[in-house]
Structure formats: C-alpha cells, structure tokens
C-alpha positions as protocol buffer text, in pm:
chain_id: "A"
residue {
  index: 1
  type: MET
  ca { x: 1221 y: 2812 z: 847 }
}
residue {
  index: 2
  type: ALA
  ca { x: 1104 y: 2485 z: 1069 }
}
residue {
  index: 3
  type: PRO
  ca { x: 735 y: 2433 z: 1120 }
}
residue {
  index: 4
  type: THR
  ca { x: 605 y: 2553 z: 1480 }
}
residue {
  index: 5
  type: LEU
  ca { x: 329 y: 2308 z: 1496 }
}
residue {
  index: 6
  type: ASP
  ca { x: 108 y: 2551 z: 1604 }
}
residue {
  index: 7
  type: HIS
  ca { x: -139 y: 2466 z: 1383 }
}
residue {
  index: 8
  type: PRO
  ca { x: -334 y: 2174 z: 1380 }
}
residue {
  index: 9
  type: GLY
  ca { x: -322 y: 2124 z: 1041 }
}
residue {
  index: 10
  type: GLU
  ca { x: 96 y: 2030 z: 1077 }
}
residue {
  index: 11
  type: GLN
  ca { x: -27 y: 1784 z: 1340 }
}
residue {
  index: 12
  type: ALA
  ca { x: -117 y: 1458 z: 1335 }
}
residue {
  index: 13
  type: ALA
  ca { x: -486 y: 1404 z: 1183 }
}
residue {
  index: 14
  type: GLN
  ca { x: -715 y: 1241 z: 1507 }
}
residue {
  index: 15
  type: ASP
  ca { x: -816 y: 904 z: 1291 }
}
residue {
  index: 16
  type: PRO
  ca { x: -565 y: 952 z: 979 }
}
residue {
  index: 17
  type: ILE
  ca { x: -674 y: 613 z: 789 }
}
residue {
  index: 18
  type: ARG
  ca { x: -930 y: 656 z: 582 }
}
residue {
  index: 19
  type: LEU
  ca { x: -888 y: 261 z: 321 }
}
residue {
  index: 20
  type: LEU
  ca { x: -781 y: -10 z: 427 }
}
residue {
  index: 21
  type: GLU
  ca { x: -892 y: -353 z: 222 }
}
residue {
  index: 22
  type: ILE
  ca { x: -852 y: -670 z: 93 }
}
residue {
  index: 23
  type: ARG
  ca { x: -975 y: -741 z: -246 }
}
residue {
  index: 24
  type: GLU
  ca { x: -1055 y: -960 z: -551 }
}
residue {
  index: 25
  type: THR
  ca { x: -1207 y: -647 z: -763 }
}
residue {
  index: 26
  type: PRO
  ca { x: -947 y: -430 z: -1000 }
}
residue {
  index: 27
  type: LEU
  ca { x: -869 y: -122 z: -791 }
}
residue {
  index: 28
  type: SER
  ca { x: -876 y: 248 z: -897 }
}
residue {
  index: 29
  type: VAL
  ca { x: -588 y: 540 z: -795 }
}
residue {
  index: 30
  type: ASP
  ca { x: -851 y: 807 z: -775 }
}
residue {
  index: 31
  type: GLU
  ca { x: -1027 y: 628 z: -543 }
}
residue {
  index: 32
  type: ILE
  ca { x: -753 y: 631 z: -309 }
}
residue {
  index: 33
  type: PHE
  ca { x: -598 y: 1002 z: -405 }
}
residue {
  index: 34
  type: ARG
  ca { x: -969 y: 1057 z: -324 }
}
residue {
  index: 35
  type: ALA
  ca { x: -960 y: 932 z: 5 }
}
residue {
  index: 36
  type: VAL
  ca { x: -600 y: 1087 z: 128 }
}
residue {
  index: 37
  type: GLY
  ca { x: -764 y: 1448 z: 57 }
}
residue {
  index: 38
  type: ASP
  ca { x: -723 y: 1669 z: 316 }
}
residue {
  index: 39
  type: ASP
  ca { x: -741 y: 2024 z: 330 }
}
residue {
  index: 40
  type: ALA
  ca { x: -440 y: 2051 z: 610 }
}
residue {
  index: 41
  type: ALA
  ca { x: -225 y: 1828 z: 382 }
}
residue {
  index: 42
  type: GLY
  ca { x: 44 y: 1987 z: 168 }
}
residue {
  index: 43
  type: GLY
  ca { x: 179 y: 1693 z: 58 }
}
residue {
  index: 44
  type: THR
  ca { x: 10 y: 1375 z: -161 }
}
residue {
  index: 45
  type: ALA
  ca { x: 234 y: 1102 z: -181 }
}
residue {
  index: 46
  type: LEU
  ca { x: 89 y: 746 z: -320 }
}
residue {
  index: 47
  type: PHE
  ca { x: 253 y: 420 z: -459 }
}
residue {
  index: 48
  type: VAL
  ca { x: 148 y: 116 z: -741 }
}
residue {
  index: 49
  type: GLY
  ca { x: 238 y: -168 z: -762 }
}
residue {
  index: 50
  type: THR
  ca { x: 172 y: -342 z: -1055 }
}
residue {
  index: 51
  type: VAL
  ca { x: 166 y: -678 z: -1221 }
}
residue {
  index: 52
  type: ARG
  ca { x: 500 y: -694 z: -1429 }
}
residue {
  index: 53
  type: ASN
  ca { x: 537 y: -990 z: -1761 }
}
residue {
  index: 54
  type: HIS
  ca { x: 903 y: -1105 z: -1610 }
}
residue {
  index: 55
  type: ASP
  ca { x: 1089 y: -1133 z: -1267 }
}
residue {
  index: 56
  type: GLY
  ca { x: 1413 y: -1294 z: -1234 }
}
residue {
  index: 57
  type: GLY
  ca { x: 1484 y: -1314 z: -1590 }
}
residue {
  index: 58
  type: GLN
  ca { x: 1183 y: -1537 z: -1678 }
}
residue {
  index: 59
  type: ASP
  ca { x: 853 y: -1399 z: -1885 }
}
residue {
  index: 60
  type: VAL
  ca { x: 527 y: -1406 z: -1600 }
}
residue {
  index: 61
  type: GLY
  ca { x: 224 y: -1607 z: -1730 }
}
residue {
  index: 62
  type: ALA
  ca { x: -38 y: -1560 z: -1495 }
}
residue {
  index: 63
  type: LEU
  ca { x: 26 y: -1419 z: -1165 }
}
residue {
  index: 64
  type: GLY
  ca { x: -210 y: -1459 z: -804 }
}
residue {
  index: 65
  type: TYR
  ca { x: -179 y: -1329 z: -443 }
}
residue {
  index: 66
  type: SER
  ca { x: -366 y: -1507 z: -100 }
}
residue {
  index: 67
  type: CYS
  ca { x: -396 y: -1410 z: 222 }
}
residue {
  index: 68
  type: HIS
  ca { x: -423 y: -1539 z: 560 }
}
residue {
  index: 69
  type: PRO
  ca { x: -773 y: -1503 z: 735 }
}
residue {
  index: 70
  type: THR
  ca { x: -574 y: -1157 z: 993 }
}
residue {
  index: 71
  type: ALA
  ca { x: -395 y: -999 z: 706 }
}
residue {
  index: 72
  type: GLN
  ca { x: -640 y: -718 z: 697 }
}
residue {
  index: 73
  type: ASP
  ca { x: -567 y: -711 z: 1105 }
}
residue {
  index: 74
  type: GLU
  ca { x: -225 y: -664 z: 996 }
}
residue {
  index: 75
  type: MET
  ca { x: -295 y: -417 z: 787 }
}
residue {
  index: 76
  type: ARG
  ca { x: -397 y: -191 z: 1034 }
}
residue {
  index: 77
  type: ARG
  ca { x: -154 y: -221 z: 1280 }
}
residue {
  index: 78
  type: VAL
  ca { x: 103 y: -170 z: 994 }
}
residue {
  index: 79
  type: ALA
  ca { x: -113 y: 182 z: 911 }
}
residue {
  index: 80
  type: GLU
  ca { x: -129 y: 258 z: 1282 }
}
residue {
  index: 81
  type: LYS
  ca { x: 272 y: 271 z: 1283 }
}
residue {
  index: 82
  type: VAL
  ca { x: 281 y: 445 z: 1026 }
}
residue {
  index: 83
  type: ALA
  ca { x: 34 y: 705 z: 1126 }
}
residue {
  index: 84
  type: ALA
  ca { x: 175 y: 701 z: 1526 }
}
residue {
  index: 85
  type: GLU
  ca { x: 543 y: 784 z: 1374 }
}
residue {
  index: 86
  type: PHE
  ca { x: 456 y: 1051 z: 1114 }
}
residue {
  index: 87
  type: PRO
  ca { x: 224 y: 1333 z: 1079 }
}
residue {
  index: 88
  type: VAL
  ca { x: -16 y: 1187 z: 836 }
}
residue {
  index: 89
  type: ARG
  ca { x: -321 y: 1360 z: 779 }
}
residue {
  index: 90
  type: ALA
  ca { x: -511 y: 1055 z: 581 }
}
residue {
  index: 91
  type: LEU
  ca { x: -359 y: 733 z: 502 }
}
residue {
  index: 92
  type: ALA
  ca { x: -520 y: 423 z: 260 }
}
residue {
  index: 93
  type: ALA
  ca { x: -415 y: 127 z: 112 }
}
residue {
  index: 94
  type: VAL
  ca { x: -544 y: -128 z: -77 }
}
residue {
  index: 95
  type: HIS
  ca { x: -442 y: -488 z: -230 }
}
residue {
  index: 96
  type: ARG
  ca { x: -595 y: -705 z: -438 }
}
residue {
  index: 97
  type: VAL
  ca { x: -571 y: -1102 z: -408 }
}
residue {
  index: 98
  type: GLY
  ca { x: -720 y: -1342 z: -720 }
}
residue {
  index: 99
  type: GLU
  ca { x: -556 y: -1390 z: -1030 }
}
residue {
  index: 100
  type: LEU
  ca { x: -438 y: -1089 z: -1183 }
}
residue {
  index: 101
  type: LYS
  ca { x: -282 y: -1017 z: -1547 }
}
residue {
  index: 102
  type: VAL
  ca { x: 19 y: -827 z: -1646 }
}
residue {
  index: 103
  type: GLY
  ca { x: -18 y: -466 z: -1583 }
}
residue {
  index: 104
  type: ASP
  ca { x: -271 y: -506 z: -1347 }
}
residue {
  index: 105
  type: LEU
  ca { x: -305 y: -257 z: -995 }
}
residue {
  index: 106
  type: ALA
  ca { x: -162 y: -504 z: -738 }
}
residue {
  index: 107
  type: VAL
  ca { x: -159 y: -231 z: -466 }
}
residue {
  index: 108
  type: VAL
  ca { x: -187 y: 107 z: -372 }
}
residue {
  index: 109
  type: VAL
  ca { x: -98 y: 279 z: -148 }
}
residue {
  index: 110
  type: ALA
  ca { x: -128 y: 705 z: -46 }
}
residue {
  index: 111
  type: VAL
  ca { x: -50 y: 912 z: 250 }
}
residue {
  index: 112
  type: SER
  ca { x: -82 y: 1305 z: 297 }
}
residue {
  index: 113
  type: CYS
  ca { x: 99 y: 1448 z: 522 }
}
residue {
  index: 114
  type: PRO
  ca { x: 137 y: 1837 z: 560 }
}
residue {
  index: 115
  type: HIS
  ca { x: 494 y: 1846 z: 429 }
}
residue {
  index: 116
  type: ARG
  ca { x: 605 y: 1655 z: 96 }
}
residue {
  index: 117
  type: ALA
  ca { x: 881 y: 1517 z: 288 }
}
residue {
  index: 118
  type: GLU
  ca { x: 655 y: 1337 z: 539 }
}
residue {
  index: 119
  type: ALA
  ca { x: 441 y: 1236 z: 263 }
}
residue {
  index: 120
  type: PHE
  ca { x: 686 y: 1038 z: 56 }
}
residue {
  index: 121
  type: ALA
  ca { x: 852 y: 951 z: 393 }
}
residue {
  index: 122
  type: ALA
  ca { x: 564 y: 826 z: 542 }
}
residue {
  index: 123
  type: CYS
  ca { x: 441 y: 660 z: 179 }
}
residue {
  index: 124
  type: ARG
  ca { x: 775 y: 433 z: 197 }
}
residue {
  index: 125
  type: LYS
  ca { x: 730 y: 332 z: 517 }
}
residue {
  index: 126
  type: LEU
  ca { x: 376 y: 221 z: 475 }
}
residue {
  index: 127
  type: ILE
  ca { x: 494 y: 10 z: 147 }
}
residue {
  index: 128
  type: ASP
  ca { x: 786 y: -142 z: 311 }
}
residue {
  index: 129
  type: ASP
  ca { x: 631 y: -247 z: 579 }
}
residue {
  index: 130
  type: LEU
  ca { x: 322 y: -414 z: 409 }
}
residue {
  index: 131
  type: LYS
  ca { x: 504 y: -588 z: 199 }
}
residue {
  index: 132
  type: HIS
  ca { x: 747 y: -730 z: 468 }
}
residue {
  index: 133
  type: GLU
  ca { x: 431 y: -814 z: 723 }
}
residue {
  index: 134
  type: VAL
  ca { x: 105 y: -838 z: 581 }
}
residue {
  index: 135
  type: PRO
  ca { x: 45 y: -1237 z: 524 }
}
residue {
  index: 136
  type: ILE
  ca { x: -27 y: -1200 z: 94 }
}
residue {
  index: 137
  type: TRP
  ca { x: 186 y: -1463 z: -85 }
}
residue {
  index: 138
  type: LYS
  ca { x: 215 y: -1393 z: -504 }
}
residue {
  index: 139
  type: HIS
  ca { x: 266 y: -1650 z: -684 }
}
residue {
  index: 140
  type: GLN
  ca { x: 403 y: -1670 z: -977 }
}
residue {
  index: 141
  type: ARG
  ca { x: 357 y: -1916 z: -1273 }
}
residue {
  index: 142
  type: PHE
  ca { x: 627 y: -1809 z: -1591 }
}
residue {
  index: 143
  type: SER
  ca { x: 584 y: -1908 z: -1959 }
}
residue {
  index: 144
  type: ASP
  ca { x: 855 y: -2228 z: -1891 }
}
residue {
  index: 145
  type: GLY
  ca { x: 588 y: -2387 z: -1695 }
}
residue {
  index: 146
  type: THR
  ca { x: 757 y: -2364 z: -1345 }
}
residue {
  index: 147
  type: GLU
  ca { x: 645 y: -2130 z: -1061 }
}
residue {
  index: 148
  type: GLU
  ca { x: 673 y: -1981 z: -765 }
}
residue {
  index: 149
  type: TRP
  ca { x: 560 y: -1859 z: -459 }
}
residue {
  index: 150
  type: VAL
  ca { x: 662 y: -1501 z: -320 }
}
residue {
  index: 151
  type: GLY
  ca { x: 669 y: -1400 z: 97 }
}
residue {
  index: 152
  type: ALA
  ca { x: 447 y: -1118 z: 197 }
}
residue {
  index: 153
  type: CYS
  ca { x: 316 y: -925 z: -86 }
}
C-alpha cells in the first residue's frame, strides 16, 4: 500500500536541519542520533566515517583534515538540497577537522524520514554529496614517509 501523504508526518518537516557543524573536537554518534529524533519518523539512517589504518595498500601513520572557510556554508547547501529531495523529518551532519588517530570518528551524518527506504536513500545522498561538494581535505601520512592530499572530505 502506497503512502497517501494525508498525515503531516508523511511529509518533510518545516525545518529539518537540526545540526550542521565542522569541529575540532571528538564526534558523538549519540549526539547526532538524538539530533534527528522525530516522532513522525519511522526510519533513521546513520553513517559513521572512521579513520582506518590503511589506504591504497599503504599503512596510514597519521591523518589530518582541514577545510576551506566556506565549508560550513557548502555543508548547509548540500543539506538543504537533500531535505528538498526527500521527505526528511530531521537531518544532522558533523565533520571533524584537525589531527585524528586511527579509529577516530571523522564524519557522522544521520537522516530520519517517515519510512526506512527514504531514510537510507537520503542518508546516502547526504554523505555522498558532502564528500564530493564540501571543501574538506584529508592529508594522509603513511608509515613509509610518503603522504598525499585527498580532495573534498
């Protein structure tokens, strides 16, 4: 049975963007999850990006993120686009900058929607678009002394 959209909870919230930040401090999955809580949401999808100990067959020894001064504005633009495309009840995204260690949380995004399929799709679009459109750069330093910069996110 297809949703009829007769109930206000089936539609997007008036202002679904609950939390958008770029921080130098550790991230909290619980904080992001709480930020997207909504009684009209039947599905919540959450993505957590962590610093791994390898990339491209090389051991990662150190890693840092930096961002352009416009990154916060670009993050908002991406979030607004996702909220306009899906019936988002609540959305949150936080990205870390500075020096991180293996296992640290680099980015946490979450979306709640009336149904799970919408939540999964919106969350996927949010993280993919943040990665490709927000000017956040990763500087990886490998254990063999080489290093590389990786574009947005």
